[in-house]
């Protein structure tokens, strides 16, 4: 009988333990499924500097990060400049290659002085909610709409309390963190006391870092609490969260191996009995621990083997209901790349040559960016955001974190304590455990199709009859004058699709039937634009307050120079020169070398639309040029000029054809609409052709640039596609080749190198640059991300008294 009494509890205990393990595994599996469906993506933008003049260019390099490595999920990046919480005034759309992208924002010279907001994201980032996009303030000095040196909002104190673990539980002592900010989320130093609803003082508190602090409180049953701030009206009360009669107390403190936790609970309340605990990072479960039914649980969470970042610890009951939650920061330093910056040559004289170098102490494979600026025009002694803070901290927290770079500035206890306060005063809301357990992983709203996905449907011109199961030729012409040709096939519904395309700005797409003469008998209806989409985003946090620093006088002088340059008018300058005809101007733009010489006949088609009525240029020319004959045999064309020589008993010799000064087959030229031809030149003989072209030469020039854009209106099979933003090249003067005299150089950014890609052992990157006319202090910032996920962040200042590191 005694054995039966012993066996039954053991059976119950082991069955309960197995049930808890199954529940914990189920919850972990749901999170793993979520991770596979909606992976976390984060990004950092390295700007060449933190403040600009209106009319300047803001250069940036983007680093995309997912699962501790460069992001390979997204191929398109959206970067927006907002003048308030929702009004976009500039937008750049850029291709992403292996987690790297770079570009620029052209700041209008009409911008008023003040704060602006940069917002960056990829479509797939939105699958995790809109609260985790990259956002940062950008200060612009421009037009002065106010006569004040600053814009300040009315001071408003916001004081919010955060019980450790999530709840104030009656009878259990616990730590309560708090955060004090003004109306624009800037930290405020505060002190005060906590009182009961009966007016009894319970505890005094004082902020410790950036308006944050904590205190210990043992709440009583049926009691509410509020705070009064020192030196403030006693009628202004700041309530604490309500005291819960049921729940668990959960606390975490630092430990040499990671974190030490303590859990307290009431055994008589089964619904609030802790059954297991899960730790997750980046949607990956990193540890699981089951609990027994004891009133107190203690232990060490060993995080020495984990990757660095935010660890979310959640305690569940047996029904998978979260009882307590705590964020901790794991900093094992494994993410830091070992490299150093050396000043090889330093010269602060005007337009002097300098050189610094980056020395890597390991095998390096990754991308890096470097900016060198005039440090005297910086607003702050150090940047408040960097690649560490963006990818490891702020990218995972929904809310504003003041000066996040500080938390990676040293290993001091004060920095670690301050970072733990950040963990206690910010919640994790990428997902809700309750919803995940109840509904399971949700389907993502957005998927990345891989750069530009171009699709559409083709019809016989002027009809609704689909152009089915036929081959088309697509000529892609960019604004830079470059063009390429692709062949595509329609299906049984007349649909076609081309994926993974890289098109930039206003790209002209010319669709033609490969049979040349029938190229105008089709209409092309493009499908939904996969790139230039606009997403429904909520209003962003935006704050107007600013204070001009002491260097604002130099900003004012530089902005005046920009205004002067943009507003220059040359008056009473009369140039006496021979006025060239429109056709001569066209020939100057299009012809080079031997093709620029006199021809038997030249036809300017830029300044007339007479060719647009013809299906191809040959149909037009045989009516326009006496003696020109075109013979078509299927897809083969031959062009003859009767004034050309005949050296064969078989008949006349065909003309040699050039398209944009490259010898070309006639069938290719026949597929180009006549409306896209800018210039035609006909030569009876031509020394630049093979055998001096005994049949003569016909040179065809296709329209480019603005001529091309002006010619596309109303043409059924020509479409303009707004592709990726043009990526410009940063200009750095080379005073070895360029004259120094009689030039003024007031550049603030002296060097910007966004695309340094390395794959070497212990590489050394040398960075030469020239000073401007006035800089006496250089600030150098180097950032980067390797293929294994290691990050580089160097920020150093060179001063006249310090010409070496």
CSV table of C-alpha atoms in Angstrom, one decimal, residues 187-361:
chain,number,residue,atom,x,y,z
A,187,UNK,CA,15.8,62.8,-21.7
A,188,UNK,CA,15.2,64.8,-18.6
A,189,UNK,CA,17.0,64.5,-15.3
A,190,UNK,CA,14.4,64.1,-12.5
A,191,UNK,CA,14.1,63.2,-8.9
A,192,UNK,CA,11.0,62.6,-6.7
A,193,UNK,CA,9.2,60.2,-4.4
A,194,UNK,CA,6.7,57.4,-4.7
A,195,UNK,CA,3.5,57.7,-2.6
A,196,UNK,CA,0.6,55.4,-1.8
A,197,UNK,CA,-2.9,56.4,-2.5
A,198,UNK,CA,-3.2,57.4,1.2
A,199,UNK,CA,-0.3,59.9,0.8
A,200,UNK,CA,2.4,57.8,2.5
A,201,UNK,CA,5.9,58.1,1.0
A,202,UNK,CA,7.1,54.7,0.0
A,203,UNK,CA,10.5,55.3,-1.7
A,204,UNK,CA,12.6,58.1,-3.2
A,205,UNK,CA,14.1,58.0,-6.7
A,206,UNK,CA,16.6,59.8,-8.9
A,207,UNK,CA,17.4,59.4,-12.5
A,208,UNK,CA,20.8,57.8,-13.2
A,209,UNK,CA,21.3,58.1,-17.0
A,210,UNK,CA,19.5,60.0,-19.7
A,211,UNK,CA,16.3,60.4,-17.6
A,212,UNK,CA,16.3,56.7,-16.7
A,213,UNK,CA,16.6,55.1,-13.3
A,214,UNK,CA,15.1,52.4,-11.0
A,215,UNK,CA,14.1,51.7,-7.4
A,216,UNK,CA,12.8,48.8,-5.4
A,217,UNK,CA,9.2,48.6,-4.3
A,218,UNK,CA,7.1,46.0,-2.4
A,219,UNK,CA,3.5,46.8,-3.4
A,220,UNK,CA,0.6,46.1,-1.1
A,221,UNK,CA,-2.7,44.5,-1.8
A,222,UNK,CA,-5.4,47.0,-2.7
A,223,UNK,CA,-3.0,49.9,-2.9
A,224,UNK,CA,-2.3,52.2,-5.8
A,225,UNK,CA,0.9,54.3,-6.2
A,226,UNK,CA,1.9,57.6,-7.8
A,227,UNK,CA,5.0,59.8,-8.1
A,228,UNK,CA,5.6,63.4,-7.3
A,229,UNK,CA,8.6,65.2,-8.8
A,230,UNK,CA,10.8,67.5,-6.8
A,231,UNK,CA,10.3,71.2,-7.6
A,232,UNK,CA,7.0,70.6,-9.3
A,233,UNK,CA,3.4,71.3,-8.5
A,234,UNK,CA,2.1,68.6,-6.2
A,235,UNK,CA,-1.1,68.4,-8.2
A,236,UNK,CA,0.8,66.8,-11.0
A,237,UNK,CA,0.8,63.1,-10.2
A,238,UNK,CA,2.4,60.4,-12.3
A,239,UNK,CA,0.6,57.0,-11.7
A,240,UNK,CA,2.4,53.7,-11.5
A,241,UNK,CA,0.9,50.6,-13.1
A,242,UNK,CA,-1.9,49.0,-11.1
A,243,UNK,CA,-0.9,46.4,-8.6
A,244,UNK,CA,-1.8,42.8,-9.7
A,245,UNK,CA,-3.2,40.5,-7.0
A,246,UNK,CA,-2.1,37.5,-9.0
A,247,UNK,CA,1.2,36.9,-10.9
A,248,UNK,CA,4.9,36.1,-10.6
A,249,UNK,CA,7.8,38.2,-9.7
A,250,UNK,CA,10.8,37.9,-12.1
A,251,UNK,CA,14.1,39.6,-11.8
A,252,UNK,CA,17.4,39.4,-13.7
A,253,UNK,CA,20.8,40.7,-12.7
A,254,UNK,CA,24.3,40.5,-14.3
A,255,UNK,CA,26.4,37.4,-13.7
A,256,UNK,CA,30.0,36.6,-14.8
A,257,UNK,CA,28.5,33.8,-17.0
A,258,UNK,CA,25.6,35.9,-18.3
A,259,UNK,CA,22.6,36.6,-16.1
A,260,UNK,CA,21.2,35.4,-12.8
A,261,UNK,CA,17.5,35.1,-12.6
A,262,UNK,CA,15.1,34.8,-9.6
A,263,UNK,CA,11.4,33.8,-9.9
A,264,UNK,CA,8.9,34.1,-7.1
A,265,UNK,CA,5.3,32.8,-7.2
A,266,UNK,CA,2.4,31.7,-5.1
A,267,UNK,CA,1.9,27.9,-5.1
A,268,UNK,CA,-1.8,28.1,-4.4
A,269,UNK,CA,-2.6,29.7,-7.7
A,270,UNK,CA,-2.2,27.1,-10.5
A,271,UNK,CA,-3.0,29.6,-13.3
A,272,UNK,CA,0.0,31.7,-12.4
A,273,UNK,CA,2.5,28.8,-11.8
A,274,UNK,CA,5.6,29.1,-14.0
A,275,UNK,CA,6.0,26.0,-16.1
A,276,UNK,CA,8.9,26.9,-18.4
A,277,UNK,CA,11.0,29.7,-19.6
A,278,UNK,CA,12.2,30.5,-23.2
A,279,UNK,CA,15.0,32.8,-24.4
A,280,UNK,CA,14.9,34.0,-28.0
A,281,UNK,CA,17.1,36.2,-30.1
A,282,UNK,CA,16.2,37.2,-33.6
A,283,UNK,CA,13.2,34.8,-33.6
A,284,UNK,CA,15.5,31.9,-32.8
A,285,UNK,CA,15.1,30.0,-29.5
A,286,UNK,CA,18.5,30.0,-27.8
A,287,UNK,CA,17.5,28.2,-24.5
A,288,UNK,CA,14.6,26.5,-22.8
A,289,UNK,CA,14.2,25.7,-19.1
A,290,UNK,CA,11.4,23.9,-17.4
A,291,UNK,CA,10.3,24.7,-13.8
A,292,UNK,CA,9.1,22.6,-11.0
A,293,UNK,CA,6.2,23.7,-8.7
A,294,UNK,CA,8.3,25.7,-6.2
A,295,UNK,CA,7.6,29.1,-4.7
A,296,UNK,CA,11.1,30.3,-5.6
A,297,UNK,CA,13.3,29.5,-8.6
A,298,UNK,CA,16.8,30.7,-9.2
A,299,UNK,CA,19.5,30.0,-11.7
A,300,UNK,CA,22.2,31.2,-14.1
A,301,UNK,CA,21.5,31.8,-17.8
A,302,UNK,CA,24.8,31.2,-19.5
A,303,UNK,CA,25.0,33.5,-22.5
A,304,UNK,CA,28.8,33.2,-23.1
A,305,UNK,CA,28.1,31.0,-26.2
A,306,UNK,CA,25.4,33.3,-27.7
A,307,UNK,CA,25.7,35.9,-30.4
A,308,UNK,CA,25.5,39.5,-29.2
A,309,UNK,CA,22.3,41.4,-29.2
A,310,UNK,CA,19.0,41.6,-27.3
A,311,UNK,CA,17.9,38.5,-25.5
A,312,UNK,CA,14.1,38.2,-24.8
A,313,UNK,CA,13.3,36.0,-21.8
A,314,UNK,CA,9.7,34.9,-21.3
A,315,UNK,CA,8.2,32.9,-18.5
A,316,UNK,CA,5.0,30.8,-19.4
A,317,UNK,CA,2.5,28.8,-17.5
A,318,UNK,CA,1.4,25.3,-18.5
A,319,UNK,CA,-1.2,26.7,-20.9
A,320,UNK,CA,1.5,28.7,-22.8
A,321,UNK,CA,0.3,32.0,-21.3
A,322,UNK,CA,3.2,34.5,-20.8
A,323,UNK,CA,3.5,35.4,-17.1
A,324,UNK,CA,6.6,37.6,-17.1
A,325,UNK,CA,9.1,39.0,-19.6
A,326,UNK,CA,12.5,40.7,-19.5
A,327,UNK,CA,15.0,42.0,-22.0
A,328,UNK,CA,18.7,41.6,-21.5
A,329,UNK,CA,21.6,42.7,-23.7
A,330,UNK,CA,24.3,40.1,-24.5
A,331,UNK,CA,27.6,41.6,-25.4
A,332,UNK,CA,30.3,39.0,-26.2
A,333,UNK,CA,32.2,41.3,-28.5
A,334,UNK,CA,32.4,38.6,-31.2
A,335,UNK,CA,30.9,41.1,-33.7
A,336,UNK,CA,33.8,43.5,-33.6
A,337,UNK,CA,36.3,43.4,-36.5
A,338,UNK,CA,39.9,44.1,-35.5
A,339,UNK,CA,41.2,47.0,-37.5
A,340,UNK,CA,43.1,50.3,-36.9
A,341,UNK,CA,43.4,53.6,-38.5
A,342,UNK,CA,46.8,55.2,-39.1
A,343,UNK,CA,47.6,58.8,-40.2
A,344,UNK,CA,50.4,58.4,-42.8
A,345,UNK,CA,50.6,62.0,-44.1
A,346,UNK,CA,48.8,64.9,-42.4
A,347,UNK,CA,48.9,68.5,-43.7
A,348,UNK,CA,46.4,71.1,-42.8
A,349,UNK,CA,47.6,73.7,-45.4
A,350,UNK,CA,45.1,74.8,-48.1
A,351,UNK,CA,44.6,72.1,-50.7
A,352,UNK,CA,47.4,70.0,-49.2
A,353,UNK,CA,47.5,66.2,-49.9
A,354,UNK,CA,46.9,63.9,-47.0
A,355,UNK,CA,46.8,60.1,-46.6
A,356,UNK,CA,45.4,57.8,-43.9
A,357,UNK,CA,45.2,54.0,-44.1
A,358,UNK,CA,43.1,51.2,-42.6
A,359,UNK,CA,45.0,48.2,-41.3
A,360,UNK,CA,43.1,44.9,-40.9
A,361,UNK,CA,44.5,42.2,-38.6
